[in-house]
XYZ file of C-alpha atoms in Angstrom:
340
model
C -8.349 -63.714 -43.383
C -4.570 -63.588 -43.248
C -2.237 -64.862 -45.937
C -2.138 -68.146 -43.997
C -5.918 -68.509 -44.021
C -6.279 -67.688 -40.333
C -8.578 -64.965 -39.053
C -7.143 -62.228 -36.880
C -8.989 -60.766 -33.931
C -9.101 -57.055 -33.283
C -6.260 -55.515 -31.318
C -7.108 -55.579 -27.628
C -6.025 -53.194 -24.904
C -3.163 -54.961 -23.089
C -3.982 -53.491 -19.662
C -6.355 -56.293 -18.518
C -3.759 -58.890 -19.584
C -0.739 -57.353 -17.860
C 0.477 -58.813 -14.582
C 3.254 -57.725 -12.242
C 2.253 -54.059 -12.489
C 2.814 -51.935 -9.389
C 2.393 -48.354 -10.628
C 2.134 -46.513 -13.957
C 3.779 -43.270 -14.975
C 1.937 -40.362 -16.624
C 2.373 -42.011 -20.052
C 0.815 -45.223 -18.763
C 4.038 -47.241 -18.701
C 4.406 -49.757 -15.881
C 7.008 -48.553 -13.378
C 8.268 -50.130 -10.169
C 8.239 -47.178 -7.776
C 5.555 -44.628 -7.036
C 6.039 -41.814 -9.585
C 4.309 -39.400 -7.200
C 7.035 -40.055 -4.605
C 10.142 -40.202 -6.785
C 11.971 -37.266 -5.178
C 12.562 -39.214 -1.962
C 14.237 -42.157 -3.678
C 17.974 -42.634 -4.282
C 18.975 -42.116 -7.902
C 19.918 -45.767 -8.458
C 16.558 -46.986 -7.140
C 14.699 -44.565 -9.393
C 16.680 -45.658 -12.442
C 16.009 -49.370 -11.902
C 12.347 -48.669 -11.197
C 11.820 -47.494 -14.785
C 12.527 -51.006 -16.124
C 9.461 -53.277 -16.477
C 11.057 -56.196 -14.623
C 8.550 -58.973 -14.055
C 5.783 -57.385 -16.147
C 4.187 -60.013 -18.361
C 0.988 -61.037 -20.148
C -1.331 -63.730 -18.777
C -4.237 -64.999 -20.844
C -6.482 -67.876 -21.827
C -7.348 -68.886 -25.385
C -10.070 -70.695 -27.273
C -9.130 -74.147 -28.521
C -9.182 -72.824 -32.099
C -6.710 -70.044 -31.347
C -3.500 -70.917 -33.192
C -1.331 -68.021 -32.081
C -1.248 -64.751 -30.245
C 0.185 -61.602 -31.790
C 1.814 -58.939 -29.653
C 2.267 -55.385 -30.899
C 4.999 -53.602 -28.974
C 7.444 -50.726 -28.933
C 11.025 -51.200 -27.702
C 14.325 -49.377 -27.465
C 16.689 -50.218 -30.316
C 20.183 -50.643 -28.821
C 23.049 -48.721 -30.347
C 26.285 -50.335 -31.528
C 27.983 -49.760 -28.157
C 25.001 -50.632 -25.958
C 26.046 -53.128 -23.272
C 22.695 -54.922 -23.652
C 22.890 -55.209 -27.448
C 23.744 -58.917 -27.494
C 21.100 -60.069 -25.026
C 18.488 -62.420 -26.473
C 15.333 -60.593 -27.561
C 12.877 -63.411 -26.989
C 9.176 -63.712 -26.192
C 8.699 -66.858 -24.092
C 5.379 -68.659 -23.602
C 4.975 -70.617 -20.355
C 2.386 -72.314 -18.263
C 2.799 -73.377 -14.629
C 4.565 -76.589 -15.715
C 7.259 -75.117 -17.928
C 8.204 -73.345 -21.121
C 6.093 -74.098 -24.176
C 7.880 -72.079 -26.854
C 10.052 -69.013 -27.412
C 10.199 -66.648 -30.371
C 13.290 -64.521 -30.995
C 13.153 -61.225 -32.862
C 15.347 -58.201 -33.422
C 14.592 -55.120 -31.298
C 12.464 -52.635 -33.241
C 11.009 -49.233 -32.521
C 7.598 -50.797 -33.183
C 6.814 -54.317 -34.323
C 4.497 -57.323 -34.061
C 5.589 -60.750 -32.899
C 3.539 -63.927 -33.371
C 3.783 -66.715 -30.787
C 2.207 -70.082 -31.582
C -0.229 -71.592 -29.067
C -0.530 -75.325 -28.340
C -4.278 -75.631 -28.948
C -5.532 -75.759 -25.385
C -7.098 -73.132 -23.166
C -4.275 -72.228 -20.806
C -3.827 -70.122 -18.798
C -0.602 -68.965 -20.423
C 2.089 -66.526 -19.347
C 4.048 -64.644 -21.980
C 7.320 -63.110 -20.808
C 8.573 -60.285 -23.048
C 12.290 -59.439 -23.216
C 13.103 -56.990 -20.432
C 16.430 -55.595 -21.589
C 14.990 -53.173 -24.147
C 12.045 -52.091 -21.966
C 9.272 -53.148 -24.357
C 5.944 -51.338 -24.069
C 3.064 -53.642 -24.999
C 0.643 -51.769 -27.261
C -1.898 -54.496 -27.992
C -2.503 -58.194 -28.489
C -4.898 -60.358 -30.478
C -5.655 -63.979 -31.180
C -5.116 -65.651 -34.543
C -7.846 -68.139 -35.470
C -9.709 -67.541 -32.207
C -9.980 -65.265 -29.209
C -7.766 -64.603 -26.194
C -9.004 -63.327 -22.833
C -7.300 -62.115 -19.651
C -6.403 -64.896 -17.227
C -8.298 -64.973 -13.921
C -6.922 -62.774 -11.175
C -4.461 -64.414 -8.778
C -3.196 -63.531 -5.290
C -0.879 -60.550 -5.537
C 2.644 -61.207 -4.213
C 4.810 -58.097 -3.812
C 8.556 -58.786 -3.510
C 11.179 -56.169 -2.613
C 14.883 -56.835 -2.921
C 18.101 -56.101 -4.776
C 19.679 -57.375 -8.014
C 19.148 -60.989 -6.978
C 15.420 -60.329 -6.709
C 15.538 -58.361 -9.952
C 16.842 -61.558 -11.545
C 20.440 -60.770 -12.448
C 22.371 -63.580 -14.135
C 19.227 -65.581 -14.865
C 19.305 -66.200 -18.595
C 15.616 -65.368 -19.137
C 13.000 -63.334 -17.231
C 11.109 -66.567 -16.525
C 14.150 -68.088 -14.770
C 14.539 -65.543 -11.954
C 13.691 -66.850 -8.488
C 10.610 -64.657 -8.067
C 9.193 -66.034 -11.345
C 9.922 -69.576 -10.153
C 8.101 -68.997 -6.861
C 5.179 -67.170 -8.427
C 4.514 -69.896 -10.996
C 4.756 -72.664 -8.392
C 2.218 -70.972 -6.121
C -0.010 -69.528 -8.836
C 0.544 -65.939 -7.688
C 0.722 -62.603 -9.483
C 4.339 -61.690 -8.793
C 5.140 -57.969 -8.546
C 8.935 -57.659 -8.729
C 10.282 -54.617 -6.880
C 13.912 -55.684 -6.998
C 16.368 -52.822 -7.589
C 19.871 -53.783 -8.696
C 22.539 -51.993 -6.676
C 19.967 -50.606 -4.280
C 17.505 -52.097 -1.748
C 19.334 -50.912 1.346
C 16.332 -50.575 3.617
C 15.244 -47.189 2.247
C 12.339 -46.115 4.427
C 10.636 -44.275 1.573
C 10.329 -47.653 -0.170
C 8.811 -49.139 3.002
C 6.147 -46.428 2.924
C 5.475 -47.035 -0.769
C 5.074 -50.759 -0.118
C 2.728 -49.969 2.763
C 0.399 -48.212 0.333
C 0.547 -50.862 -2.400
C -2.160 -53.560 -2.579
C -0.713 -56.971 -1.697
C -2.007 -60.353 -0.550
C 1.492 -61.590 0.368
C 4.764 -59.687 0.892
C 8.423 -60.673 0.792
C 11.545 -58.687 1.698
C 14.901 -59.957 0.420
C 17.526 -57.233 0.787
C 20.749 -56.691 2.706
C 23.761 -57.636 0.585
C 24.177 -54.050 -0.677
C 24.362 -52.912 2.953
C 27.758 -54.598 3.181
C 29.716 -52.621 0.591
C 27.753 -50.386 -1.771
C 26.500 -48.270 1.134
C 28.232 -49.706 4.218
C 26.098 -50.340 7.288
C 27.152 -51.174 10.805
C 25.435 -54.034 12.606
C 23.379 -51.765 14.919
C 22.368 -49.583 11.959
C 21.020 -52.513 9.926
C 19.216 -53.939 12.962
C 17.405 -50.640 13.556
C 16.816 -50.075 9.833
C 15.176 -53.498 9.518
C 12.985 -52.782 12.556
C 11.960 -49.398 11.166
C 11.302 -50.829 7.696
C 9.034 -53.507 9.168
C 7.264 -50.959 11.389
C 6.459 -48.707 8.422
C 5.415 -51.600 6.207
C 3.085 -52.934 8.895
C 1.311 -49.556 9.093
C -0.203 -50.329 5.695
C -0.234 -54.136 5.947
C -0.835 -54.999 9.591
C -1.964 -58.578 8.913
C -0.615 -59.349 5.430
C 1.565 -62.495 5.363
C 5.177 -61.298 5.227
C 8.313 -63.372 4.639
C 11.758 -61.870 5.284
C 14.603 -63.623 3.429
C 18.029 -62.674 4.776
C 20.999 -62.357 2.376
C 22.115 -65.494 0.552
C 25.700 -66.681 0.438
C 28.340 -64.172 -0.713
C 31.736 -65.816 -0.146
C 33.867 -62.687 -0.422
C 31.790 -60.849 2.195
C 30.898 -63.475 4.777
C 33.900 -62.831 7.048
C 35.319 -59.654 5.532
C 34.643 -56.443 7.482
C 33.279 -53.491 5.524
C 34.291 -49.867 6.187
C 32.237 -49.861 9.377
C 33.628 -53.175 10.585
C 30.620 -55.340 9.742
C 30.881 -58.663 7.921
C 27.971 -59.832 5.806
C 27.519 -62.668 8.286
C 27.064 -60.172 11.113
C 24.718 -58.019 9.038
C 22.648 -61.084 8.197
C 22.421 -61.932 11.881
C 21.216 -58.388 12.616
C 18.396 -58.650 10.071
C 17.351 -62.051 11.339
C 17.436 -60.833 14.949
C 15.215 -57.873 14.059
C 12.695 -60.221 12.467
C 12.765 -62.690 15.358
C 12.316 -59.888 17.876
C 9.232 -58.680 16.062
C 7.833 -62.209 15.849
C 8.450 -62.652 19.596
C 6.634 -59.362 20.221
C 3.499 -60.794 18.597
C 3.695 -60.426 14.821
C 2.222 -63.804 13.962
C 2.027 -63.034 10.250
C 5.786 -62.526 9.866
C 8.068 -65.431 8.964
C 11.836 -65.613 8.530
C 13.823 -67.589 5.958
C 17.569 -67.483 6.813
C 19.450 -67.102 3.542
C 22.981 -68.220 4.384
C 22.618 -71.928 3.595
C 20.084 -71.783 0.769
C 22.741 -71.673 -1.976
C 26.221 -73.105 -2.361
C 29.156 -71.699 -4.338
C 28.114 -73.853 -7.297
C 24.859 -71.870 -7.518
C 26.604 -68.506 -7.983
C 27.398 -67.195 -11.449
C 29.828 -64.509 -10.299
C 30.305 -65.062 -6.592
C 27.226 -62.973 -5.804
C 24.295 -63.549 -8.173
C 22.695 -66.966 -8.644
C 22.897 -68.764 -11.969
C 19.716 -70.340 -13.365
C 20.123 -73.374 -11.107
C 20.618 -71.078 -8.113
C 17.534 -69.051 -8.941
C 15.555 -72.296 -9.185
C 16.841 -73.494 -5.799
C 16.138 -70.137 -4.166
C 12.677 -69.863 -5.675
C 11.666 -73.327 -4.487
C 13.098 -72.633 -1.022
C 10.787 -69.627 -0.797
C 7.871 -71.829 -1.898
C 8.657 -74.254 0.923
C 8.962 -71.413 3.451
C 5.633 -69.937 2.374
C 3.899 -73.279 2.728
C 5.434 -73.976 6.120
C 4.269 -70.574 7.328
C 0.778 -71.218 5.958
C 1.064 -68.297 3.555
C 0.163 -70.213 0.389
C -3.575 -70.351 1.054
C -3.486 -74.113 1.353
């Protein structure tokens, strides 16, 4: 018995509880690009892929279970670390909303206790992503916890918007919003600063198990690595061709770039505006659909968000992530991709 008179279960291996896992490195850490294929990736993609974005715990609990304890290891930020002031919170959710959140200080190794509401669940526990926590074990207090039932696996590839930038919590990013609404296991392969149609990523996605796929890249093709309109059209076609080699019939939604006011009518170094690049991506998708890909759907991104939804003129705020996530839900349902 603990000092509070509550029995503790034994520490359980976290692996059966973890969701959002694409690959693991040789130490067993979840990573978001194939470690066996890292040499073909741009440096920025490889760096972002080491962060456990979207990785979370999903479990059920006995009615008597009063809390769940999570043993974890995290990076302790230094005094000049840009991420030092980010909230280090463990948030407990179900499909209807947040239930509670526990804030702690980053520690090399620690245990956090999160109270449970006294019903079975299933529950989702989002760890803080900024300090790359590695979950070492979990256990119930007063009763047992068990892995949640498996859910359809939704693999999403995109840029910093997909990665969740400017959402105030991991649970607020648009992919988390969509995944909860549809009851899917969201695998977030968003790479901030990257996602420029790299064909090595298309081949990695082709080999990754998925029940549903979404592509949401393109804005970094305007300035970070400038594309011309013909180049992005052909890149999108090639990316889809490679992806379909591994997933010939998997439902696939392409979301073109959302609003970016400074780029919509401003030519990049190759003379392409974001509006023209968006049109090229959409045209590539429509051409493939017209050629017979009946499991591909397109969601044009231009009018999904307004300026009021942007935190910095590029990335959505929490309200923008919510709007974008629900727009993807609607698009999935209209395309018949939600299993309904």
